[in-house]
PDB file of C-alpha atoms and ligand atoms in Angstrom:
ATOM      1  CA  UNK A   1     127.036  92.954 -41.288  1.00 68.00           C
ATOM      2  CA  UNK A   2     125.869  89.343 -41.130  1.00 85.00           C
ATOM      3  CA  UNK A   3     126.684  88.270 -44.674  1.00 91.00           C
ATOM      4  CA  UNK A   4     128.067  84.750 -44.941  1.00 96.00           C
ATOM      5  CA  UNK A   5     130.718  84.564 -47.650  1.00 96.00           C
ATOM      6  CA  UNK A   6     132.923  81.688 -46.484  1.00 97.00           C
ATOM      7  CA  UNK A   7     132.407  78.003 -45.937  1.00 98.00           C
ATOM      8  CA  UNK A   8     134.449  75.242 -44.376  1.00 98.00           C
ATOM      9  CA  UNK A   9     134.106  71.651 -45.548  1.00 97.00           C
ATOM     10  CA  UNK A  10     135.935  69.317 -43.159  1.00 96.00           C
ATOM     11  CA  UNK A  11     136.999  66.362 -45.270  1.00 94.00           C
ATOM     12  CA  UNK A  12     139.961  64.985 -43.354  1.00 93.00           C
ATOM     13  CA  UNK A  13     138.369  62.135 -41.400  1.00 90.00           C
ATOM     14  CA  UNK A  14     139.793  58.635 -41.664  1.00 90.00           C
ATOM     15  CA  UNK A  15     136.566  57.258 -43.118  1.00 90.00           C
ATOM     16  CA  UNK A  16     137.121  53.926 -41.388  1.00 92.00           C
ATOM     17  CA  UNK A  17     133.534  52.819 -42.017  1.00 93.00           C
ATOM     18  CA  UNK A  18     134.400  52.782 -45.698  1.00 94.00           C
ATOM     19  CA  UNK A  19     137.613  50.792 -45.669  1.00 95.00           C
ATOM     20  CA  UNK A  20     139.218  49.542 -47.838  1.00 95.00           C
ATOM     21  CA  UNK A  21     138.349  52.220 -50.450  1.00 94.00           C
ATOM     22  CA  UNK A  22     139.231  55.028 -48.018  1.00 92.00           C
ATOM     23  CA  UNK A  23     142.752  53.669 -47.557  1.00 92.00           C
ATOM     24  CA  UNK A  24     143.846  55.535 -50.698  1.00 92.00           C
ATOM     25  CA  UNK A  25     140.764  57.539 -51.736  1.00 93.00           C
ATOM     26  CA  UNK A  26     139.511  60.282 -49.403  1.00 92.00           C
ATOM     27  CA  UNK A  27     135.855  59.673 -48.524  1.00 92.00           C
ATOM     28  CA  UNK A  28     134.637  62.968 -50.093  1.00 93.00           C
ATOM     29  CA  UNK A  29     135.928  61.694 -53.447  1.00 95.00           C
ATOM     30  CA  UNK A  30     133.534  58.733 -53.409  1.00 95.00           C
ATOM     31  CA  UNK A  31     131.110  59.384 -56.212  1.00 96.00           C
ATOM     32  CA  UNK A  32     127.349  59.336 -56.272  1.00 97.00           C
ATOM     33  CA  UNK A  33     126.775  58.322 -59.898  1.00 97.00           C
ATOM     34  CA  UNK A  34     129.543  60.264 -61.649  1.00 96.00           C
ATOM     35  CA  UNK A  35     130.313  63.119 -59.270  1.00 97.00           C
ATOM     36  CA  UNK A  36     132.292  63.079 -56.008  1.00 97.00           C
ATOM     37  CA  UNK A  37     130.256  64.025 -52.966  1.00 97.00           C
ATOM     38  CA  UNK A  38     132.487  67.043 -52.330  1.00 97.00           C
ATOM     39  CA  UNK A  39     131.419  68.560 -55.661  1.00 97.00           C
ATOM     40  CA  UNK A  40     127.726  68.228 -54.744  1.00 97.00           C
ATOM     41  CA  UNK A  41     128.536  70.148 -51.570  1.00 97.00           C
ATOM     42  CA  UNK A  42     130.459  72.858 -53.463  1.00 97.00           C
ATOM     43  CA  UNK A  43     127.419  73.201 -55.764  1.00 96.00           C
ATOM     44  CA  UNK A  44     125.104  73.461 -52.746  1.00 96.00           C
ATOM     45  CA  UNK A  45     127.234  76.382 -51.542  1.00 96.00           C
ATOM     46  CA  UNK A  46     127.454  78.199 -54.830  1.00 92.00           C
ATOM     47  CA  UNK A  47     123.658  77.926 -55.243  1.00 91.00           C
ATOM     48  CA  UNK A  48     123.292  80.156 -52.167  1.00 93.00           C
ATOM     49  CA  UNK A  49     126.043  82.548 -53.232  1.00 93.00           C
ATOM     50  CA  UNK A  50     128.762  81.362 -50.842  1.00 95.00           C
ATOM     51  CA  UNK A  51     131.782  81.428 -53.086  1.00 92.00           C
ATOM     52  CA  UNK A  52     134.825  81.078 -50.827  1.00 96.00           C
ATOM     53  CA  UNK A  53     135.268  77.439 -49.904  1.00 97.00           C
ATOM     54  CA  UNK A  54     137.936  76.080 -47.583  1.00 98.00           C
ATOM     55  CA  UNK A  55     138.300  72.316 -47.711  1.00 97.00           C
ATOM     56  CA  UNK A  56     140.146  70.729 -44.809  1.00 97.00           C
ATOM     57  CA  UNK A  57     141.971  67.675 -46.090  1.00 95.00           C
ATOM     58  CA  UNK A  58     144.217  65.004 -44.626  1.00 93.00           C
ATOM     59  CA  UNK A  59     147.857  64.829 -45.766  1.00 92.00           C
ATOM     60  CA  UNK A  60     148.113  63.150 -49.164  1.00 85.00           C
ATOM     61  CA  UNK A  61     144.588  64.093 -50.267  1.00 82.00           C
ATOM     62  CA  UNK A  62     145.868  65.943 -53.330  1.00 91.00           C
ATOM     63  CA  UNK A  63     143.323  64.056 -55.426  1.00 94.00           C
ATOM     64  CA  UNK A  64     140.688  66.488 -54.057  1.00 96.00           C
ATOM     65  CA  UNK A  65     142.881  69.402 -55.128  1.00 95.00           C
ATOM     66  CA  UNK A  66     143.323  67.819 -58.568  1.00 95.00           C
ATOM     67  CA  UNK A  67     139.560  67.391 -58.914  1.00 96.00           C
ATOM     68  CA  UNK A  68     138.992  71.142 -58.582  1.00 96.00           C
ATOM     69  CA  UNK A  69     142.159  72.086 -60.485  1.00 93.00           C
ATOM     70  CA  UNK A  70     143.264  72.495 -64.080  1.00 92.00           C
ATOM     71  CA  UNK A  71     143.264  69.674 -66.603  1.00 92.00           C
ATOM     72  CA  UNK A  72     144.535  71.370 -69.761  1.00 93.00           C
ATOM     73  CA  UNK A  73     145.526  68.211 -71.628  1.00 95.00           C
ATOM     74  CA  UNK A  74     142.137  66.582 -70.981  1.00 95.00           C
ATOM     75  CA  UNK A  75     140.248  69.712 -72.018  1.00 94.00           C
ATOM     76  CA  UNK A  76     142.293  70.072 -75.198  1.00 96.00           C
ATOM     77  CA  UNK A  77     141.604  66.447 -76.093  1.00 96.00           C
ATOM     78  CA  UNK A  78     137.863  66.731 -75.433  1.00 96.00           C
ATOM     79  CA  UNK A  79     137.665  69.818 -77.649  1.00 96.00           C
ATOM     80  CA  UNK A  80     139.718  68.210 -80.428  1.00 96.00           C
ATOM     81  CA  UNK A  81     137.389  65.213 -80.343  1.00 96.00           C
ATOM     82  CA  UNK A  82     134.333  67.476 -80.486  1.00 96.00           C
ATOM     83  CA  UNK A  83     133.098  66.228 -77.101  1.00 97.00           C
ATOM     84  CA  UNK A  84     131.780  69.620 -76.048  1.00 95.00           C
ATOM     85  CA  UNK A  85     129.247  68.285 -73.549  1.00 94.00           C
ATOM     86  CA  UNK A  86     131.955  66.391 -71.674  1.00 96.00           C
ATOM     87  CA  UNK A  87     134.201  69.449 -71.912  1.00 95.00           C
ATOM     88  CA  UNK A  88     131.486  71.519 -70.207  1.00 94.00           C
ATOM     89  CA  UNK A  89     131.108  68.869 -67.478  1.00 94.00           C
ATOM     90  CA  UNK A  90     134.851  69.004 -66.831  1.00 94.00           C
ATOM     91  CA  UNK A  91     134.838  72.820 -66.802  1.00 94.00           C
ATOM     92  CA  UNK A  92     132.148  72.755 -64.094  1.00 93.00           C
ATOM     93  CA  UNK A  93     134.696  71.326 -61.652  1.00 94.00           C
ATOM     94  CA  UNK A  94     136.894  74.399 -62.100  1.00 93.00           C
ATOM     95  CA  UNK A  95     134.365  77.097 -61.374  1.00 92.00           C
ATOM     96  CA  UNK A  96     134.723  77.026 -57.584  1.00 93.00           C
ATOM     97  CA  UNK A  97     136.907  79.278 -55.500  1.00 94.00           C
ATOM     98  CA  UNK A  98     138.433  76.529 -53.387  1.00 96.00           C
ATOM     99  CA  UNK A  99     141.316  76.701 -50.949  1.00 96.00           C
ATOM    100  CA  UNK A 100     142.815  73.936 -48.900  1.00 96.00           C
ATOM    101  CA  UNK A 101     143.954  73.536 -45.312  1.00 97.00           C
ATOM    102  CA  UNK A 102     145.684  70.378 -44.120  1.00 96.00           C
ATOM    103  CA  UNK A 103     144.739  68.641 -40.876  1.00 95.00           C
ATOM    104  CA  UNK A 104     147.948  66.770 -40.058  1.00 94.00           C
ATOM    105  CA  UNK A 105     146.342  64.412 -37.526  1.00 90.00           C
ATOM    106  CA  UNK A 106     142.667  63.426 -37.600  1.00 87.00           C
ATOM    107  CA  UNK A 107     141.903  64.759 -34.124  1.00 85.00           C
ATOM    108  CA  UNK A 108     138.230  65.396 -34.641  1.00 87.00           C
ATOM    109  CA  UNK A 109     135.804  67.785 -36.291  1.00 92.00           C
ATOM    110  CA  UNK A 110     136.676  70.784 -34.122  1.00 94.00           C
ATOM    111  CA  UNK A 111     140.371  70.231 -34.885  1.00 93.00           C
ATOM    112  CA  UNK A 112     139.527  70.276 -38.597  1.00 95.00           C
ATOM    113  CA  UNK A 113     137.578  73.534 -38.242  1.00 97.00           C
ATOM    114  CA  UNK A 114     140.513  75.175 -36.446  1.00 96.00           C
ATOM    115  CA  UNK A 115     142.783  74.293 -39.390  1.00 97.00           C
ATOM    116  CA  UNK A 116     140.680  76.687 -41.490  1.00 97.00           C
ATOM    117  CA  UNK A 117     141.077  79.551 -39.017  1.00 96.00           C
ATOM    118  CA  UNK A 118     143.771  81.423 -41.020  1.00 96.00           C
ATOM    119  CA  UNK A 119     141.239  81.780 -43.873  1.00 96.00           C
ATOM    120  CA  UNK A 120     138.163  82.540 -41.810  1.00 95.00           C
ATOM    121  CA  UNK A 121     139.632  84.539 -38.887  1.00 93.00           C
ATOM    122  CA  UNK A 122     136.718  85.992 -36.918  1.00 92.00           C
ATOM    123  CA  UNK A 123     134.225  86.071 -39.773  1.00 96.00           C
ATOM    124  CA  UNK A 124     130.997  84.045 -39.763  1.00 97.00           C
ATOM    125  CA  UNK A 125     131.206  80.828 -41.739  1.00 98.00           C
ATOM    126  CA  UNK A 126     129.081  78.030 -43.104  1.00 98.00           C
ATOM    127  CA  UNK A 127     130.109  74.535 -42.078  1.00 98.00           C
ATOM    128  CA  UNK A 128     129.123  71.562 -44.212  1.00 98.00           C
ATOM    129  CA  UNK A 129     130.207  68.042 -43.361  1.00 96.00           C
ATOM    130  CA  UNK A 130     131.856  66.359 -46.325  1.00 88.00           C
ATOM    131  CA  UNK A 131     129.933  63.114 -45.989  1.00 91.00           C
ATOM    132  CA  UNK A 132     126.351  64.344 -45.960  1.00 95.00           C
ATOM    133  CA  UNK A 133     124.344  65.246 -49.024  1.00 97.00           C
ATOM    134  CA  UNK A 134     121.182  67.288 -48.769  1.00 97.00           C
ATOM    135  CA  UNK A 135     118.715  67.070 -51.613  1.00 96.00           C
ATOM    136  CA  UNK A 136     116.079  69.790 -51.889  1.00 95.00           C
ATOM    137  CA  UNK A 137     112.990  68.933 -53.931  1.00 93.00           C
ATOM    138  CA  UNK A 138     110.919  71.448 -55.913  1.00 92.00           C
ATOM    139  CA  UNK A 139     108.862  72.489 -52.899  1.00 95.00           C
ATOM    140  CA  UNK A 140     111.700  72.491 -50.392  1.00 95.00           C
ATOM    141  CA  UNK A 141     113.661  75.509 -49.290  1.00 95.00           C
ATOM    142  CA  UNK A 142     117.345  74.531 -49.700  1.00 96.00           C
ATOM    143  CA  UNK A 143     118.887  73.930 -46.275  1.00 97.00           C
ATOM    144  CA  UNK A 144     121.795  76.382 -46.636  1.00 97.00           C
ATOM    145  CA  UNK A 145     119.473  79.085 -47.953  1.00 97.00           C
ATOM    146  CA  UNK A 146     117.300  78.759 -44.868  1.00 97.00           C
ATOM    147  CA  UNK A 147     120.321  78.831 -42.514  1.00 98.00           C
ATOM    148  CA  UNK A 148     121.974  81.831 -44.161  1.00 97.00           C
ATOM    149  CA  UNK A 149     118.688  83.755 -44.136  1.00 96.00           C
ATOM    150  CA  UNK A 150     118.218  83.090 -40.413  1.00 97.00           C
ATOM    151  CA  UNK A 151     121.819  84.080 -39.665  1.00 97.00           C
ATOM    152  CA  UNK A 152     121.627  87.225 -41.762  1.00 96.00           C
ATOM    153  CA  UNK A 153     118.412  88.266 -39.993  1.00 95.00           C
ATOM    154  CA  UNK A 154     119.439  87.471 -36.411  1.00 96.00           C
ATOM    155  CA  UNK A 155     123.245  87.406 -36.322  1.00 95.00           C
ATOM    156  CA  UNK A 156     122.986  84.208 -34.250  1.00 97.00           C
ATOM    157  CA  UNK A 157     124.619  80.881 -35.029  1.00 98.00           C
ATOM    158  CA  UNK A 158     122.148  78.429 -36.504  1.00 98.00           C
ATOM    159  CA  UNK A 159     122.221  74.678 -37.026  1.00 98.00           C
ATOM    160  CA  UNK A 160     120.098  72.409 -39.183  1.00 98.00           C
ATOM    161  CA  UNK A 161     118.232  69.569 -37.538  1.00 98.00           C
ATOM    162  CA  UNK A 162     116.014  66.646 -38.499  1.00 98.00           C
ATOM    163  CA  UNK A 163     113.367  64.768 -36.554  1.00 97.00           C
ATOM    164  CA  UNK A 164     114.389  61.350 -35.224  1.00 96.00           C
ATOM    165  CA  UNK A 165     112.493  58.769 -33.227  1.00 95.00           C
ATOM    166  CA  UNK A 166     113.154  55.746 -31.001  1.00 95.00           C
ATOM    167  CA  UNK A 167     116.686  54.387 -30.836  1.00 95.00           C
ATOM    168  CA  UNK A 168     117.756  56.741 -33.638  1.00 95.00           C
ATOM    169  CA  UNK A 169     118.010  59.634 -31.160  1.00 96.00           C
ATOM    170  CA  UNK A 170     121.190  58.019 -29.797  1.00 96.00           C
ATOM    171  CA  UNK A 171     122.992  58.296 -33.138  1.00 95.00           C
ATOM    172  CA  UNK A 172     123.125  62.105 -33.272  1.00 95.00           C
ATOM    173  CA  UNK A 173     123.735  65.282 -31.311  1.00 95.00           C
ATOM    174  CA  UNK A 174     120.463  66.314 -29.683  1.00 96.00           C
ATOM    175  CA  UNK A 175     119.069  69.755 -28.858  1.00 97.00           C
ATOM    176  CA  UNK A 176     116.953  71.147 -26.032  1.00 97.00           C
ATOM    177  CA  UNK A 177     114.387  73.683 -27.225  1.00 97.00           C
ATOM    178  CA  UNK A 178     113.534  76.800 -25.216  1.00 96.00           C
ATOM    179  CA  UNK A 179     110.941  78.153 -27.658  1.00 96.00           C
ATOM    180  CA  UNK A 180     109.963  78.042 -31.312  1.00 95.00           C
ATOM    181  CA  UNK A 181     108.598  80.640 -33.690  1.00 95.00           C
ATOM    182  CA  UNK A 182     108.113  80.437 -37.463  1.00 93.00           C
ATOM    183  CA  UNK A 183     110.079  77.204 -37.547  1.00 94.00           C
ATOM    184  CA  UNK A 184     113.087  78.776 -35.803  1.00 97.00           C
ATOM    185  CA  UNK A 185     113.986  77.060 -32.545  1.00 98.00           C
ATOM    186  CA  UNK A 186     115.819  78.787 -29.717  1.00 98.00           C
ATOM    187  CA  UNK A 187     118.218  76.134 -28.428  1.00 98.00           C
ATOM    188  CA  UNK A 188     118.978  75.957 -24.695  1.00 97.00           C
ATOM    189  CA  UNK A 189     121.202  72.855 -24.527  1.00 96.00           C
ATOM    190  CA  UNK A 190     123.117  70.391 -26.663  1.00 95.00           C
ATOM    191  CA  UNK A 191     123.790  66.812 -25.751  1.00 94.00           C
ATOM    192  CA  UNK A 192     125.974  64.418 -27.719  1.00 92.00           C
ATOM    193  CA  UNK A 193     124.423  61.059 -28.700  1.00 93.00           C
ATOM    194  CA  UNK A 194     122.056  60.722 -25.713  1.00 95.00           C
ATOM    195  CA  UNK A 195     120.305  57.536 -24.597  1.00 95.00           C
ATOM    196  CA  UNK A 196     116.588  57.456 -25.428  1.00 95.00           C
ATOM    197  CA  UNK A 197     115.798  58.582 -21.854  1.00 94.00           C
ATOM    198  CA  UNK A 198     118.351  61.390 -21.819  1.00 95.00           C
ATOM    199  CA  UNK A 199     117.219  62.929 -25.132  1.00 96.00           C
ATOM    200  CA  UNK A 200     116.020  66.506 -24.759  1.00 96.00           C
ATOM    201  CA  UNK A 201     113.873  66.485 -27.895  1.00 96.00           C
ATOM    202  CA  UNK A 202     113.352  64.612 -31.158  1.00 96.00           C
ATOM    203  CA  UNK A 203     115.619  67.039 -32.989  1.00 97.00           C
ATOM    204  CA  UNK A 204     118.954  65.685 -34.150  1.00 97.00           C
ATOM    205  CA  UNK A 205     121.811  67.848 -35.425  1.00 97.00           C
ATOM    206  CA  UNK A 206     122.806  67.257 -39.043  1.00 97.00           C
ATOM    207  CA  UNK A 207     125.932  68.352 -40.889  1.00 97.00           C
ATOM    208  CA  UNK A 208     124.921  71.881 -41.911  1.00 98.00           C
ATOM    209  CA  UNK A 209     125.658  74.966 -39.840  1.00 98.00           C
ATOM    210  CA  UNK A 210     126.143  78.709 -40.082  1.00 98.00           C
ATOM    211  CA  UNK A 211     128.330  79.838 -37.207  1.00 98.00           C
ATOM    212  CA  UNK A 212     129.129  83.305 -35.940  1.00 97.00           C
ATOM    213  CA  UNK A 213     132.679  84.620 -36.025  1.00 94.00           C
ATOM    214  CA  UNK A 214     133.136  84.122 -32.289  1.00 94.00           C
ATOM    215  CA  UNK A 215     132.956  80.310 -32.589  1.00 96.00           C
ATOM    216  CA  UNK A 216     136.510  80.051 -33.865  1.00 96.00           C
ATOM    217  CA  UNK A 217     137.769  81.901 -30.763  1.00 94.00           C
ATOM    218  CA  UNK A 218     135.630  79.689 -28.514  1.00 95.00           C
ATOM    219  CA  UNK A 219     137.078  76.530 -30.068  1.00 95.00           C
ATOM    220  CA  UNK A 220     140.587  77.807 -29.413  1.00 92.00           C
ATOM    221  CA  UNK A 221     139.823  78.280 -25.722  1.00 92.00           C
ATOM    222  CA  UNK A 222     138.044  74.964 -25.113  1.00 89.00           C
ATOM    223  CA  UNK A 223     139.488  72.412 -22.729  1.00 84.00           C
ATOM    224  CA  UNK A 224     140.135  69.063 -24.435  1.00 82.00           C
ATOM    225  CA  UNK A 225     138.218  65.977 -23.296  1.00 84.00           C
ATOM    226  CA  UNK A 226     139.841  62.609 -24.135  1.00 80.00           C
ATOM    227  CA  UNK A 227     142.567  64.631 -25.904  1.00 77.00           C
ATOM    228  CA  UNK A 228     140.015  66.150 -28.278  1.00 81.00           C
ATOM    229  CA  UNK A 229     138.079  69.372 -28.363  1.00 85.00           C
ATOM    230  CA  UNK A 230     134.440  69.188 -29.357  1.00 90.00           C
ATOM    231  CA  UNK A 231     132.356  71.506 -31.524  1.00 94.00           C
ATOM    232  CA  UNK A 232     129.422  70.412 -29.368  1.00 93.00           C
ATOM    233  CA  UNK A 233     131.045  72.078 -26.332  1.00 92.00           C
ATOM    234  CA  UNK A 234     131.183  75.429 -28.128  1.00 95.00           C
ATOM    235  CA  UNK A 235     127.591  75.000 -29.361  1.00 96.00           C
ATOM    236  CA  UNK A 236     126.446  74.151 -25.843  1.00 94.00           C
ATOM    237  CA  UNK A 237     128.100  77.325 -24.540  1.00 95.00           C
ATOM    238  CA  UNK A 238     126.273  79.365 -27.203  1.00 97.00           C
ATOM    239  CA  UNK A 239     122.994  77.612 -26.337  1.00 97.00           C
ATOM    240  CA  UNK A 240     123.347  78.459 -22.644  1.00 96.00           C
ATOM    241  CA  UNK A 241     123.823  82.130 -23.539  1.00 96.00           C
ATOM    242  CA  UNK A 242     120.734  82.094 -25.788  1.00 96.00           C
ATOM    243  CA  UNK A 243     122.898  82.552 -28.888  1.00 97.00           C
ATOM    244  CA  UNK A 244     122.051  79.382 -30.778  1.00 98.00           C
ATOM    245  CA  UNK A 245     119.140  78.778 -33.133  1.00 98.00           C
ATOM    246  CA  UNK A 246     118.061  75.685 -35.039  1.00 98.00           C
ATOM    247  CA  UNK A 247     115.816  74.949 -37.968  1.00 98.00           C
ATOM    248  CA  UNK A 248     114.500  71.636 -39.238  1.00 97.00           C
ATOM    249  CA  UNK A 249     115.760  71.168 -42.798  1.00 97.00           C
ATOM    250  CA  UNK A 250     113.478  70.450 -45.757  1.00 97.00           C
ATOM    251  CA  UNK A 251     114.371  67.736 -48.248  1.00 97.00           C
ATOM    252  CA  UNK A 252     116.260  64.470 -47.999  1.00 97.00           C
ATOM    253  CA  UNK A 253     119.534  63.887 -46.153  1.00 98.00           C
ATOM    254  CA  UNK A 254     121.920  61.196 -47.308  1.00 97.00           C
ATOM    255  CA  UNK A 255     124.631  60.000 -44.940  1.00 95.00           C
ATOM    256  CA  UNK A 256     127.098  58.947 -47.606  1.00 95.00           C
ATOM    257  CA  UNK A 257     129.724  58.131 -44.961  1.00 92.00           C
ATOM    258  CA  UNK A 258     127.599  55.111 -44.082  1.00 93.00           C
ATOM    259  CA  UNK A 259     127.472  52.152 -46.477  1.00 95.00           C
ATOM    260  CA  UNK A 260     123.718  51.863 -46.721  1.00 97.00           C
ATOM    261  CA  UNK A 261     123.332  55.649 -46.921  1.00 96.00           C
ATOM    262  CA  UNK A 262     125.749  55.567 -49.829  1.00 97.00           C
ATOM    263  CA  UNK A 263     123.844  52.817 -51.651  1.00 98.00           C
ATOM    264  CA  UNK A 264     120.579  54.675 -51.098  1.00 98.00           C
ATOM    265  CA  UNK A 265     122.048  57.919 -52.437  1.00 98.00           C
ATOM    266  CA  UNK A 266     123.229  56.212 -55.617  1.00 98.00           C
ATOM    267  CA  UNK A 267     119.840  54.584 -56.244  1.00 98.00           C
ATOM    268  CA  UNK A 268     117.837  57.733 -55.594  1.00 98.00           C
ATOM    269  CA  UNK A 269     120.158  60.016 -57.568  1.00 98.00           C
ATOM    270  CA  UNK A 270     119.989  57.510 -60.436  1.00 98.00           C
ATOM    271  CA  UNK A 271     116.186  57.713 -60.322  1.00 98.00           C
ATOM    272  CA  UNK A 272     116.472  61.496 -60.708  1.00 96.00           C
ATOM    273  CA  UNK A 273     119.031  61.302 -63.496  1.00 96.00           C
ATOM    274  CA  UNK A 274     117.479  61.643 -66.939  1.00 95.00           C
ATOM    275  CA  UNK A 275     119.981  59.266 -68.544  1.00 95.00           C
ATOM    276  CA  UNK A 276     119.526  56.550 -65.915  1.00 98.00           C
ATOM    277  CA  UNK A 277     116.008  56.938 -64.503  1.00 98.00           C
ATOM    278  CA  UNK A 278     114.183  54.535 -66.808  1.00 98.00           C
ATOM    279  CA  UNK A 279     116.743  51.737 -66.619  1.00 98.00           C
ATOM    280  CA  UNK A 280     117.014  52.094 -62.846  1.00 98.00           C
ATOM    281  CA  UNK A 281     113.245  52.043 -62.389  1.00 97.00           C
ATOM    282  CA  UNK A 282     112.911  48.964 -64.595  1.00 97.00           C
ATOM    283  CA  UNK A 283     115.673  47.228 -62.658  1.00 97.00           C
ATOM    284  CA  UNK A 284     114.067  48.021 -59.300  1.00 97.00           C
ATOM    285  CA  UNK A 285     110.686  46.745 -60.506  1.00 97.00           C
ATOM    286  CA  UNK A 286     112.252  43.531 -61.741  1.00 96.00           C
ATOM    287  CA  UNK A 287     114.216  43.019 -58.536  1.00 96.00           C
ATOM    288  CA  UNK A 288     111.131  43.716 -56.411  1.00 95.00           C
ATOM    289  CA  UNK A 289     109.301  40.854 -58.117  1.00 95.00           C
ATOM    290  CA  UNK A 290     112.106  38.488 -57.129  1.00 90.00           C
ATOM    291  CA  UNK A 291     112.377  39.631 -53.494  1.00 86.00           C
TER     292      UNK A 291
HETATM  293  P1  UTP B 301     133.005  61.216 -39.178  1.00 79.47           P
HETATM  294  O1  UTP B 301     132.499  61.258 -37.803  1.00 79.47           O
HETATM  295  O2  UTP B 301     132.120  60.628 -40.220  1.00 79.47           O
HETATM  296  O3  UTP B 301     134.417  60.493 -39.172  1.00 79.47           O
HETATM  297  O4  UTP B 301     133.372  62.704 -39.573  1.00 79.47           O
HETATM  298  P2  UTP B 301     135.247  59.923 -40.395  1.00 79.47           P
HETATM  299  O5  UTP B 301     136.643  59.736 -39.916  1.00 79.47           O
HETATM  300  O6  UTP B 301     135.092  60.739 -41.626  1.00 79.47           O
HETATM  301  O7  UTP B 301     134.576  58.495 -40.718  1.00 79.47           O
HETATM  302  P3  UTP B 301     134.539  57.112 -39.910  1.00 79.47           P
HETATM  303  O8  UTP B 301     133.574  57.322 -38.790  1.00 79.47           O
HETATM  304  O9  UTP B 301     135.943  56.761 -39.469  1.00 79.47           O
HETATM  305  O10 UTP B 301     134.029  56.149 -40.944  1.00 79.47           O
HETATM  306  C1  UTP B 301     132.390  63.663 -39.931  1.00 79.47           C
HETATM  307  C2  UTP B 301     133.004  64.687 -40.864  1.00 79.47           C
HETATM  308  O11 UTP B 301     134.089  65.361 -40.209  1.00 79.47           O
HETATM  309  C3  UTP B 301     135.295  65.226 -40.946  1.00 79.47           C
HETATM  310  C4  UTP B 301     135.073  63.995 -41.832  1.00 79.47           C
HETATM  311  O12 UTP B 301     135.855  64.069 -43.011  1.00 79.47           O
HETATM  312  C5  UTP B 301     133.592  64.037 -42.112  1.00 79.47           C
HETATM  313  O13 UTP B 301     133.274  64.867 -43.211  1.00 79.47           O
HETATM  314  N1  UTP B 301     136.433  65.039 -40.025  1.00 79.47           N
HETATM  315  C6  UTP B 301     136.333  64.169 -38.977  1.00 79.47           C
HETATM  316  C7  UTP B 301     137.610  65.740 -40.237  1.00 79.47           C
HETATM  317  O14 UTP B 301     137.718  66.533 -41.199  1.00 79.47           O
HETATM  318  N2  UTP B 301     138.649  65.540 -39.384  1.00 79.47           N
HETATM  319  C8  UTP B 301     138.585  64.685 -38.328  1.00 79.47           C
HETATM  320  O15 UTP B 301     139.579  64.565 -37.564  1.00 79.47           O
HETATM  321  C9  UTP B 301     137.389  63.971 -38.123  1.00 79.47           C
END
């Protein structure tokens, strides 16, 4: 049975690129317009029917827990004041089945994934990085839908990729491609942030994965490098055995852990927001005249 019912969102990184805000506010609580990025990701999961979410947080990140938790006094007040629309918006934050695991020391992505092991055990799981948003337009197949369909059909781990060119290849994990059919790539190697000459293809790994149950066990057995274990090492092992697939995602990816990516996300989400679209468009037009 290849059904994917669980997801891990690692959200325990230090977020140093976003200091000083990330000193006290965990990066996944940074909002795009009025919603923290972690809620967009929870919504992405529930839209494909993955209901059990495990968020890996750093110690003292209880603000994330509070965001998804009860707020009886606030709800009572909103109802008393007749603010039913706002009440509904608040209720939306409570509809997720979220559990938390704490990563005591930020020792990397693989370390964060292992913190969720007691919840996932040897079951397959979706993995969504807490600082990437994926927007699917009307004609796009949502990224997680595509990945879960491929996993459910093949039983093989599958990662989402995007095309990158020039110096950009060195910013991401890179895949070697053995073959491709119907947009599904059979991966034969993984290389972390290669130089332009070392790159195996123009396909970069993005923060969306569906991984088979065996990955957790593989992570546990990996030898640390520089005192860290790497998800890439487990993926490379799968690739060598012919057990790793990849698919280029459709839509737009926002790296909200990067300052410009964050600014871009806010502008583009504002342009799609019915309350803000007109004002934002007018502002952009006016600014463009002055640039
Ligand atoms: P990043 O590589 O963006 O690291 O992590 P970071 O610490 O969040 O940010 P910078 O680079 O210092 O600014 C990618 C994802 O993996 C999670 C992060 O929360 C982010 O969603 N992560 C990373 C963990 O959960 N734990 C870690 O130890 C490292």
